């Protein structure tokens, strides 16, 4: 995964994530829209959380990609750690964040702290931990382990997205209709809602809010979780 996202994968996904880039095909454009909807839904969930105002909140964006979530979080005044397994992705995210800061359109913009890390090595404590479109690269057992680890870093909110495992979506994946090119080098894993919820419960968390994003070639379940103690109060 690291090698892929530092080479051909970086260039492919950079084009997909960058709305200013026209060099994409119909499938890639559709995936771009799906990912953008997931980012927008995540921001809406966090803005609607009365106990976690974004201004001043500490946020870990685990698997930040090119910064599509980290940058608007920073513009809202959050203190963001943006991490990714790919040095190329982190470099591009940092470049885009610096451009956003220089533009001066968000007076409260706080420059994120960028780090090249895999999920396993993330550490620290944050009000919010977010992990979007990453679990698709982890098989079931590893995904559950990663959820437990991410939950251990979060204090108030954990937001994750995953490709749901249903018969319909499994068929779509198997016939190769989800991904942006024949040379994609990483395997994609779907996850059942039951497995994700069990991993959250094992970590002492529960689902507080759900979303579902679906375009023609992109689909994702979005979970906002809270600590069980907080949810029962």
Coordinates of C-alpha atoms in Angstrom, one line a residue:
X1 CA 0.0 0.0 0.0
X2 CA 2.8 2.4 0.9
X3 CA 4.7 1.8 -2.3
X4 CA 1.5 2.1 -4.4
X5 CA 0.4 5.5 -2.9
X6 CA 3.9 6.9 -3.3
X7 CA 4.0 6.0 -7.0
X8 CA 1.3 5.4 -9.6
X9 CA -1.4 5.4 -6.9
X10 CA -0.5 8.9 -5.8
X11 CA -0.8 10.4 -9.2
X12 CA -4.1 8.6 -9.9
X13 CA -5.7 9.7 -6.6
X14 CA -4.3 13.2 -6.7
X15 CA -6.1 13.7 -10.0
X16 CA -9.3 12.2 -8.6
X17 CA -9.3 14.3 -5.4
X18 CA -8.3 17.6 -7.1
X19 CA -11.4 19.4 -8.4
X20 CA -9.1 21.7 -10.4
X21 CA -7.9 18.8 -12.5
X22 CA -9.7 17.9 -15.7
X23 CA -7.5 14.9 -16.6
X24 CA -10.0 12.3 -15.3
X25 CA -12.4 9.9 -16.9
X26 CA -16.0 9.5 -16.1
X27 CA -15.5 6.9 -13.4
X28 CA -12.8 8.9 -11.7
X29 CA -15.0 12.0 -11.8
X30 CA -17.8 10.0 -10.2
X31 CA -15.5 8.8 -7.4
X32 CA -14.3 12.4 -6.9
X33 CA -17.9 13.4 -6.3
X34 CA -18.5 10.5 -3.9
X35 CA -15.5 11.3 -1.9
X36 CA -16.4 15.0 -1.8
X37 CA -19.8 14.1 -0.5
X38 CA -18.3 12.0 2.3
X39 CA -16.0 14.9 3.3
X40 CA -19.0 17.3 3.3
X41 CA -21.1 14.8 5.4
X42 CA -18.3 14.5 7.9
X43 CA -17.9 18.2 8.3
X44 CA -21.7 18.5 8.8
X45 CA -21.6 15.8 11.5
X46 CA -18.8 17.5 13.3
X47 CA -20.4 21.0 13.0
X48 CA -23.6 19.6 14.5
X49 CA -21.8 18.2 17.6
X50 CA -22.7 20.6 20.3
X51 CA -20.0 19.4 22.7
X52 CA -17.2 19.6 20.2
X53 CA -16.9 23.1 18.7
X54 CA -14.5 22.8 15.8
X55 CA -12.8 26.1 16.6
X56 CA -10.0 25.0 19.0
X57 CA -10.8 21.3 18.8
X58 CA -7.9 18.9 18.4
X59 CA -8.5 16.6 15.4
X60 CA -6.5 13.7 14.0
X61 CA -7.1 13.1 10.3
X62 CA -5.9 9.6 9.9
X63 CA -5.2 8.9 6.2
X64 CA -5.4 12.5 5.2
X65 CA -4.7 12.0 1.5
X66 CA -4.3 15.3 -0.2
X67 CA -5.9 17.2 2.6
X68 CA -9.5 17.3 1.4
X69 CA -10.8 17.1 5.0
X70 CA -7.8 18.5 6.9
X71 CA -7.9 21.9 5.1
X72 CA -11.5 22.7 5.8
X73 CA -11.1 21.6 9.4
X74 CA -8.1 23.9 9.7
X75 CA -10.1 26.7 8.1
X76 CA -12.8 26.2 10.8
X77 CA -10.1 26.8 13.5
X78 CA -9.4 23.2 14.5
X79 CA -5.9 22.1 15.5
X80 CA -5.3 19.3 13.0
X81 CA -2.8 16.5 12.8
X82 CA -2.9 15.3 9.2
X83 CA -1.2 11.9 8.7
X84 CA -0.9 9.5 5.8
X85 CA 1.1 6.4 4.9
X86 CA 2.2 8.1 1.7
X87 CA 4.9 10.8 1.8
X88 CA 3.8 12.0 -1.6
X89 CA 0.2 12.5 -0.4
X90 CA 1.4 14.3 2.7
X91 CA 3.6 16.6 0.6
X92 CA 0.7 17.5 -1.7
X93 CA -1.7 18.1 1.3
X94 CA 0.9 20.4 2.8
X95 CA 1.3 22.3 -0.5
X96 CA -2.5 22.7 -0.7
X97 CA -2.8 23.8 2.9
X98 CA 0.0 26.4 2.4
X99 CA -1.9 27.7 -0.6
X100 CA -5.1 28.0 1.4
X101 CA -3.3 29.8 4.2
X102 CA -1.7 32.3 1.7
X103 CA -5.2 32.9 0.1
X104 CA -6.3 34.4 3.4
X105 CA -10.0 33.6 2.9
X106 CA -10.3 32.0 6.4
X107 CA -9.0 34.3 9.1
X108 CA -9.1 31.5 11.7
X109 CA -7.1 29.1 9.6
X110 CA -4.6 27.1 11.7
X111 CA -1.9 25.4 9.7
X112 CA -2.2 21.6 10.2
X113 CA 0.7 19.5 11.4
X114 CA 1.6 17.0 8.8
X115 CA 3.2 13.6 9.4
X116 CA 4.0 10.5 7.3
X117 CA 2.6 7.6 9.4
X118 CA 0.6 4.5 9.0
X119 CA -2.5 4.0 11.2
X120 CA -0.7 1.6 13.5
X121 CA 1.9 4.1 14.6
X122 CA -0.4 7.0 15.3
X123 CA -0.3 8.2 18.9
X124 CA -1.5 11.0 21.1
X125 CA -4.9 12.1 22.3
X126 CA -7.5 14.1 20.3
X127 CA -11.0 15.4 20.7
X128 CA -11.9 13.9 17.4
X129 CA -10.3 11.2 15.2
X130 CA -11.4 10.9 11.6
X131 CA -10.5 8.1 9.2
X132 CA -12.2 8.3 5.7
X133 CA -11.8 5.9 2.8
X134 CA -9.0 4.0 4.4
X135 CA -10.5 0.8 5.9
X136 CA -11.1 -0.4 2.3
X137 CA -7.3 -1.3 2.3
X138 CA -7.6 -3.5 5.5
X139 CA -9.0 -7.0 5.7
X140 CA -11.6 -7.7 8.5
X141 CA -9.3 -8.5 11.4
X142 CA -6.9 -5.7 10.7
X143 CA -9.7 -3.2 10.2
X144 CA -11.2 -4.1 13.6
X145 CA -7.8 -3.7 15.2
X146 CA -7.4 -0.3 13.5
X147 CA -10.8 0.8 14.7
X148 CA -9.9 -0.1 18.3
X149 CA -6.6 1.7 18.0
X150 CA -8.2 4.9 16.5
X151 CA -10.8 4.8 19.3
X152 CA -8.0 4.8 21.9
X153 CA -6.8 8.1 20.5
X154 CA -10.2 9.8 20.5
X155 CA -11.8 11.6 23.4
X156 CA -15.2 12.7 22.1
X157 CA -15.8 11.7 18.6
X158 CA -14.6 9.0 16.1
X159 CA -15.7 9.3 12.5
X160 CA -15.0 6.5 10.1
X161 CA -16.1 5.6 6.6
X162 CA -16.1 2.1 5.0
X163 CA -17.4 0.3 2.0
X164 CA -20.3 -1.8 3.2
X165 CA -20.4 -5.5 2.6
X166 CA -23.7 -6.4 0.9
X167 CA -24.5 -8.8 -1.9
X168 CA -25.1 -6.0 -4.3
X169 CA -21.9 -4.1 -3.6
X170 CA -19.9 -7.2 -3.4
X171 CA -21.0 -8.1 -6.9
X172 CA -20.1 -4.6 -8.1
X173 CA -16.6 -4.9 -6.6
X174 CA -16.1 -8.3 -8.1
X175 CA -16.8 -7.1 -11.6
X176 CA -14.4 -4.2 -11.2
X177 CA -16.9 -1.4 -11.6
X178 CA -15.7 0.6 -8.5
X179 CA -12.1 1.5 -9.2
X180 CA -10.5 4.0 -11.5
X181 CA -8.2 1.9 -13.7
X182 CA -7.0 -1.6 -14.6
X183 CA -3.6 -1.1 -13.0
X184 CA -4.9 -0.5 -9.5
X185 CA -2.5 -2.4 -7.3
X186 CA -4.2 -2.6 -3.9
X187 CA -6.9 -5.1 -2.9
X188 CA -10.2 -3.6 -1.8
X189 CA -12.1 -4.9 1.3
X190 CA -15.7 -4.5 2.1
X191 CA -16.9 -4.6 5.7
X192 CA -20.2 -5.5 7.3
X193 CA -21.9 -3.0 9.5
X194 CA -22.0 -5.7 12.2
X195 CA -18.2 -6.1 12.2
X196 CA -17.6 -2.4 12.4
X197 CA -20.1 -1.9 15.2
X198 CA -18.6 -4.9 17.1
X199 CA -15.2 -3.3 16.9
X200 CA -16.5 0.0 18.2
X201 CA -18.3 -1.7 21.1
X202 CA -15.1 -3.7 22.0
X203 CA -13.4 -0.3 22.3
X204 CA -16.1 1.2 24.5
X205 CA -17.8 3.2 21.8
X206 CA -21.2 3.2 20.1
X207 CA -22.6 4.6 16.9
X208 CA -24.2 8.0 17.4
X209 CA -25.0 9.0 13.8
X210 CA -24.9 7.3 10.4
X211 CA -24.7 8.4 6.8
X212 CA -24.6 6.7 3.5
X213 CA -23.0 8.1 0.4
X214 CA -23.6 6.5 -3.0
X215 CA -22.8 7.5 -6.5
X216 CA -22.5 5.2 -9.6
X217 CA -19.0 4.0 -8.8
X218 CA -18.5 5.1 -5.1
X219 CA -20.3 4.0 -2.0
X220 CA -19.5 4.5 1.7
X221 CA -21.1 4.1 5.1
X222 CA -20.2 6.9 7.4
X223 CA -20.3 6.4 11.2
X224 CA -20.0 9.0 13.9
X225 CA -19.3 7.2 17.2
X226 CA -19.1 8.5 20.8
X227 CA -17.8 6.8 24.0
X228 CA -20.5 4.6 25.5
X229 CA -20.4 6.5 28.8
X230 CA -21.0 9.8 27.0
X231 CA -23.8 8.3 24.9
X232 CA -25.6 7.0 28.0
X233 CA -25.5 10.2 30.0

